[in-house]
Tab-separated table of N, CA, C and O in Angstrom:
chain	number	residue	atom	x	y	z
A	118	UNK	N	-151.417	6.126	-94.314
A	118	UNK	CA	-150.040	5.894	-94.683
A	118	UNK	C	-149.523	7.015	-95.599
A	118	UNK	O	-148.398	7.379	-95.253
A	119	UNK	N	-150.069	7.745	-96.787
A	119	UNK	CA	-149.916	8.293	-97.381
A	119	UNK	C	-149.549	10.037	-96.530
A	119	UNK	O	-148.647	10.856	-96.706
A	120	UNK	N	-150.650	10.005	-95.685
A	120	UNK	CA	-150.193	11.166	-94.960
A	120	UNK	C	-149.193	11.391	-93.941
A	120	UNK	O	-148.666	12.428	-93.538
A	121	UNK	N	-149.052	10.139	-93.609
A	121	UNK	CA	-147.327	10.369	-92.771
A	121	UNK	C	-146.239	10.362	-93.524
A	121	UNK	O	-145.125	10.583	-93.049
A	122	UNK	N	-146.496	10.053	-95.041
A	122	UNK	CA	-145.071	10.002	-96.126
A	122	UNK	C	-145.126	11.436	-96.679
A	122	UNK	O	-144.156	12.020	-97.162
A	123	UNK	N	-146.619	12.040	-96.530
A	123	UNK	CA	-146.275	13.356	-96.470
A	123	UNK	C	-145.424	14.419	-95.533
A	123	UNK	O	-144.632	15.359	-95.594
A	124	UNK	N	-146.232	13.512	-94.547
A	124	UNK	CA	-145.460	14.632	-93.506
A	124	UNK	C	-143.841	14.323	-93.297
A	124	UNK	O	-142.985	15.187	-93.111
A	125	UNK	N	-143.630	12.940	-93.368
A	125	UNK	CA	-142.121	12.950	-93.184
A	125	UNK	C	-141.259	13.979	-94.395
A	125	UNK	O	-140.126	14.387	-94.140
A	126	UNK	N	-141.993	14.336	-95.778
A	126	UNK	CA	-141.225	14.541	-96.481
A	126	UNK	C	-141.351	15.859	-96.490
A	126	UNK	O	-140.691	16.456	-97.340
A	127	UNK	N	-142.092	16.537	-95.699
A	127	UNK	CA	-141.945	18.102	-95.228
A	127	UNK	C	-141.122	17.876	-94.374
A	127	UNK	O	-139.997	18.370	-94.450
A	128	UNK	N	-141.469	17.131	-93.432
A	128	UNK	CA	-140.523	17.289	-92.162
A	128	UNK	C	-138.708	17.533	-92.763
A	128	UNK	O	-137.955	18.408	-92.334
A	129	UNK	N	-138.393	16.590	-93.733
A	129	UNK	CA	-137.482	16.355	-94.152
A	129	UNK	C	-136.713	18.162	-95.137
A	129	UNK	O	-135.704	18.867	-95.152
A	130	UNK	N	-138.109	18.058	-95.784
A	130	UNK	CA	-136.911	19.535	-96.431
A	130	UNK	C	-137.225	20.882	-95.112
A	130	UNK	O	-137.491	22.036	-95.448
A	131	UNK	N	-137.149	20.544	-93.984
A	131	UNK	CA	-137.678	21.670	-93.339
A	131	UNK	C	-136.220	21.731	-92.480
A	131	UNK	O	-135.522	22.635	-92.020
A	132	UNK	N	-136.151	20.021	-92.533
A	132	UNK	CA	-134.752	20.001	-91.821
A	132	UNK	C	-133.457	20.606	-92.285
A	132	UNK	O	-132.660	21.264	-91.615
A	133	UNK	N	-133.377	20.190	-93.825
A	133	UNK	CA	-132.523	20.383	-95.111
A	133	UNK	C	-132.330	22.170	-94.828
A	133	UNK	O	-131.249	22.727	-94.638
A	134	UNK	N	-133.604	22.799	-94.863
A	134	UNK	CA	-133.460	23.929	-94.452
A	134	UNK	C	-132.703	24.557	-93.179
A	134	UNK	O	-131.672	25.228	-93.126
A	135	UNK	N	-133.474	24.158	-92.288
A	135	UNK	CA	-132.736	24.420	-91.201
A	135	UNK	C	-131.049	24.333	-90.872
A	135	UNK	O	-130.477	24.809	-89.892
A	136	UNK	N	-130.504	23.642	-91.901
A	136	UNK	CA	-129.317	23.024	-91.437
A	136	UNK	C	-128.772	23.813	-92.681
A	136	UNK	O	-127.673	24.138	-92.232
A	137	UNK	N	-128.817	24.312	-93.898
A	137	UNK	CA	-128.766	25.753	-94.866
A	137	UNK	C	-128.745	27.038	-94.483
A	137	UNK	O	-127.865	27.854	-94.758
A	138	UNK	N	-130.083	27.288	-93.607
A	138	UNK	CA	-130.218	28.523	-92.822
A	138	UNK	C	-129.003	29.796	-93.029
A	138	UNK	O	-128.960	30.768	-93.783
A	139	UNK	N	-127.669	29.047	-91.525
A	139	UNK	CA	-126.780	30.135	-91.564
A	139	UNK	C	-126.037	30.278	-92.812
A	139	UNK	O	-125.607	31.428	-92.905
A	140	UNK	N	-125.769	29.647	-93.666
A	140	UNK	CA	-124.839	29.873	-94.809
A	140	UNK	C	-126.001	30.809	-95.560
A	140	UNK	O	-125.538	31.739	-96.220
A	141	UNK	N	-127.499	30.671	-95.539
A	141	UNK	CA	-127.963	31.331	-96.433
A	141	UNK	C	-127.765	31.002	-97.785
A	141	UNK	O	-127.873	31.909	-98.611
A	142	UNK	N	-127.490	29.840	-98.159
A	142	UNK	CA	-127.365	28.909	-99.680
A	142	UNK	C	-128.975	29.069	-99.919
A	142	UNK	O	-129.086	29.134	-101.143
A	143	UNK	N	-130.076	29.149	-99.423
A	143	UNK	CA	-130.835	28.895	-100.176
A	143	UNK	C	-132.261	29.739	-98.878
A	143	UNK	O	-132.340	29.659	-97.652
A	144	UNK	N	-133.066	30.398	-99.800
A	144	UNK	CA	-134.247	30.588	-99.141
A	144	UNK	C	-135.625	29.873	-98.682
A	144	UNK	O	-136.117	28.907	-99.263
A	145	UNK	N	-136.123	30.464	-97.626
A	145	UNK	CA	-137.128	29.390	-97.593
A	145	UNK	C	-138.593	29.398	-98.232
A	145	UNK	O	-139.529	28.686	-97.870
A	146	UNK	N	-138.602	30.585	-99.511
A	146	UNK	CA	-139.626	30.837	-100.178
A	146	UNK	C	-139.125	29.436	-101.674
A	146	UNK	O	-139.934	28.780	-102.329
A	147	UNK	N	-137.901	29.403	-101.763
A	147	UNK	CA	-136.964	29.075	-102.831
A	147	UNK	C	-137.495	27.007	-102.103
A	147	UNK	O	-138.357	26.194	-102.436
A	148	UNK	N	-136.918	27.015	-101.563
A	148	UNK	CA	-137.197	25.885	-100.606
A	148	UNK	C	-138.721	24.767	-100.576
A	148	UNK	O	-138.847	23.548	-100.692
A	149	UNK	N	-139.580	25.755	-100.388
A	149	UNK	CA	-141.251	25.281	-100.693
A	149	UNK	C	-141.521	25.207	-101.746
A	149	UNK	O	-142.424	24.427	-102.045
A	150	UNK	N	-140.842	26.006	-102.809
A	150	UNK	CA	-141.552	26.307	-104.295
A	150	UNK	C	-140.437	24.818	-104.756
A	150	UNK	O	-141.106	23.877	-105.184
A	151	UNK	N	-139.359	24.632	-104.721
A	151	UNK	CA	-139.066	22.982	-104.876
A	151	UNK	C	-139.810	22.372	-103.981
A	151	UNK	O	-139.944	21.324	-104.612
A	152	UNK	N	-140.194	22.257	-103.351
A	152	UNK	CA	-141.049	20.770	-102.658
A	152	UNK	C	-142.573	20.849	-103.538
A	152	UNK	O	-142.981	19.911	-104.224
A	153	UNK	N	-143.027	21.659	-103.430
A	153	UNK	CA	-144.131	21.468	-103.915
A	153	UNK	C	-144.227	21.329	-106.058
A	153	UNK	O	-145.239	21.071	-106.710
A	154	UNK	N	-143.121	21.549	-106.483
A	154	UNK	CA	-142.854	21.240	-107.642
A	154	UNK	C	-142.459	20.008	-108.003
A	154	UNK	O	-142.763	19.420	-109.041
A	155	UNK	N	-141.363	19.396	-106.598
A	155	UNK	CA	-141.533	17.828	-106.912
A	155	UNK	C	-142.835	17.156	-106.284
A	155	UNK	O	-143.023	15.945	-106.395
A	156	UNK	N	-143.591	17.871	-105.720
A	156	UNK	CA	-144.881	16.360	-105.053
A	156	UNK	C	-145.946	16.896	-106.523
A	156	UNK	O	-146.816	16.053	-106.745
A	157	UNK	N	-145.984	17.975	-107.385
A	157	UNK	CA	-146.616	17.912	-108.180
A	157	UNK	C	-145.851	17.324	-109.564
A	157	UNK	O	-146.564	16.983	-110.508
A	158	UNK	N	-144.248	17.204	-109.674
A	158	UNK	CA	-144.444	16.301	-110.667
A	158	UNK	C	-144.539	14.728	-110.248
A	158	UNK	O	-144.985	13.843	-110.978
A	159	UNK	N	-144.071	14.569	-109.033
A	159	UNK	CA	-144.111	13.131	-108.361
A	159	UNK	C	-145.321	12.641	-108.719
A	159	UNK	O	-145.254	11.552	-109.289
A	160	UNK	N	-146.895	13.291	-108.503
A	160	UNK	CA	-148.106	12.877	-108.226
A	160	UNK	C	-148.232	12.624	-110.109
A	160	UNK	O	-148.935	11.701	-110.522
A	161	UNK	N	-147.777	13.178	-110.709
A	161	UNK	CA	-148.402	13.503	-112.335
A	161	UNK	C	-147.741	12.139	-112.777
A	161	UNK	O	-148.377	11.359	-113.486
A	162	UNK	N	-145.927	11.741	-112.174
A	162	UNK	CA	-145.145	10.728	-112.797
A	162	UNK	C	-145.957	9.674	-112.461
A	162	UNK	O	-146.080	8.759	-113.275
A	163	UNK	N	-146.614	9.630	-111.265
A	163	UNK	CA	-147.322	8.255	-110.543
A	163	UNK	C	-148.461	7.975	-111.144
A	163	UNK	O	-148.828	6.801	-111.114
A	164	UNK	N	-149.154	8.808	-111.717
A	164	UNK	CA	-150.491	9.066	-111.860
A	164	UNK	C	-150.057	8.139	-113.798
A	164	UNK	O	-150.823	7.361	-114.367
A	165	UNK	N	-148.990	8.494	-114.211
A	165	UNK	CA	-148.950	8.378	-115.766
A	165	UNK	C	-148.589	6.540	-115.217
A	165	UNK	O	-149.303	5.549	-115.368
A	166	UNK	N	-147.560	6.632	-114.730
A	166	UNK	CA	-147.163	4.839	-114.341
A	166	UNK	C	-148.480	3.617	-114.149
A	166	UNK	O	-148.700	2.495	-114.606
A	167	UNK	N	-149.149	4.534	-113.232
A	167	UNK	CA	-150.538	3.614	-112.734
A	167	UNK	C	-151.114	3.405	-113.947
A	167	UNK	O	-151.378	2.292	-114.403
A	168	UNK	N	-151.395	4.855	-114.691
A	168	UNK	CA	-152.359	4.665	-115.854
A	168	UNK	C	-151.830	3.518	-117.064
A	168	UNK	O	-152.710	2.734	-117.421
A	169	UNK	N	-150.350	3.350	-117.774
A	169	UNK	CA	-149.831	2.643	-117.901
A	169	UNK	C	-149.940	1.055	-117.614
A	169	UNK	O	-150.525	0.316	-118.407
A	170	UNK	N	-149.223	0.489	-116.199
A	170	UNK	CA	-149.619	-0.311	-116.066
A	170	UNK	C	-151.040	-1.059	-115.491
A	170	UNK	O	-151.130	-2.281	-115.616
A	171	UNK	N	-151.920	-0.446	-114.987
A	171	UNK	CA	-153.233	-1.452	-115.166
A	171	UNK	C	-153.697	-1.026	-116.243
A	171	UNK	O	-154.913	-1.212	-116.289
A	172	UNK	N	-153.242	-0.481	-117.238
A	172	UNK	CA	-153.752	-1.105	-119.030
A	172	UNK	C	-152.923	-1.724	-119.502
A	172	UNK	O	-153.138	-1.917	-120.699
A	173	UNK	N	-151.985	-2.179	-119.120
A	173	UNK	CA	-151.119	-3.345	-119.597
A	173	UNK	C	-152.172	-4.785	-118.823
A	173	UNK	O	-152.830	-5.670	-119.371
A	174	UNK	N	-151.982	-4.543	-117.703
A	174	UNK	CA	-153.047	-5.493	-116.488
A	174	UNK	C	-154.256	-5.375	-117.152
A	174	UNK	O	-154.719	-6.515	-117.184
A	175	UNK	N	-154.804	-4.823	-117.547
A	175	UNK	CA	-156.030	-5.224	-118.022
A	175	UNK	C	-156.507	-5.992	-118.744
A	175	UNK	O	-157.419	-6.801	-118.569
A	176	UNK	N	-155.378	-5.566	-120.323
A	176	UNK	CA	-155.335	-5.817	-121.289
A	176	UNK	C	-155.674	-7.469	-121.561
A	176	UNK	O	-156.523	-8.060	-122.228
A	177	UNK	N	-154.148	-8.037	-120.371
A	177	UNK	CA	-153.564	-9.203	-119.923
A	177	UNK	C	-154.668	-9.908	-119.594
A	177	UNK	O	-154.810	-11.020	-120.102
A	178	UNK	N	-155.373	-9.540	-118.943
A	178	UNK	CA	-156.331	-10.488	-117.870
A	178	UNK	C	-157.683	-10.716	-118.910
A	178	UNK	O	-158.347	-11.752	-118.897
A	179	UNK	N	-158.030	-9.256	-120.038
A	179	UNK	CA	-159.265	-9.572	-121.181
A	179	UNK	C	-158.373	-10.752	-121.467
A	179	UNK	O	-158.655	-11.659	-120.684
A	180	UNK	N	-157.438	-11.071	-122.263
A	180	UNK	CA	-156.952	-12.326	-122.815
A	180	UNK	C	-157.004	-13.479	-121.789
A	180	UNK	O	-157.444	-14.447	-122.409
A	181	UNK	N	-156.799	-13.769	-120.721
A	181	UNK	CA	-156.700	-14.917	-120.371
A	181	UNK	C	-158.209	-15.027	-119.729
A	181	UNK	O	-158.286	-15.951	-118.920
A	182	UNK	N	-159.482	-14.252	-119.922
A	182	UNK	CA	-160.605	-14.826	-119.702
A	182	UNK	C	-161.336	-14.726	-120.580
A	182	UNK	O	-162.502	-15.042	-120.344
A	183	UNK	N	-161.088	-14.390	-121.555
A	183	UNK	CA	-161.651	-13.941	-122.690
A	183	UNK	C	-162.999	-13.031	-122.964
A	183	UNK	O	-163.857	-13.242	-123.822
A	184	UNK	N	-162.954	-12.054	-122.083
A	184	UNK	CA	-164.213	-11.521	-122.383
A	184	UNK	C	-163.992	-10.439	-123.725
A	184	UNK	O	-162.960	-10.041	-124.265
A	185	UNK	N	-165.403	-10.165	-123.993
A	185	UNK	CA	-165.382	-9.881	-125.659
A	185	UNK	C	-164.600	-8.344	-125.348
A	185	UNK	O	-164.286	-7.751	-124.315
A	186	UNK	N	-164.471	-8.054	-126.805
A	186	UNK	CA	-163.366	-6.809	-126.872
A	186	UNK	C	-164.758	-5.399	-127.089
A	186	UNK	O	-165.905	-5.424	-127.535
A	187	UNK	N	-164.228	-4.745	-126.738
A	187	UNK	CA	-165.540	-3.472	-127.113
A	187	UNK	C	-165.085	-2.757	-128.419
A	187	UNK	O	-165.773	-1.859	-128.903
């Protein structure tokens, strides 16, 4: 699953491009260096959220079974 949300989301700025092209608004070196700047802050934002909440989830669940605290 993860790799077809990749690929759609190349597919997607490739299109963005393509359809830029003749005006020349934007290059396609210019183009990759944003995509790959948002899937590396995307992956870092996701990565901080997860870490976040299952230590909130964790936290939650030591309390309602009570196992001892370290």
């Amino acid at each position: 699953m993860t790799l077809m949300m990749a690929v759609a989301a190349v597919w997607s700025v490739l299109q963005l491009f393509a359809i830029s092209w003749p005006t020349r608004s934007a290059r396609l070196s210019t183009v990759l260096l944003a995509l790959a700047v948002g899937v590396y802050g995307c992956g870092v934002a996701t990565a901080l959220v997860q870490l976040a909440y299952t230590r909130i989830y964790a936290e939650r669940y030591r309390v309602l079974t009570s196992f001892p605290r370290p």
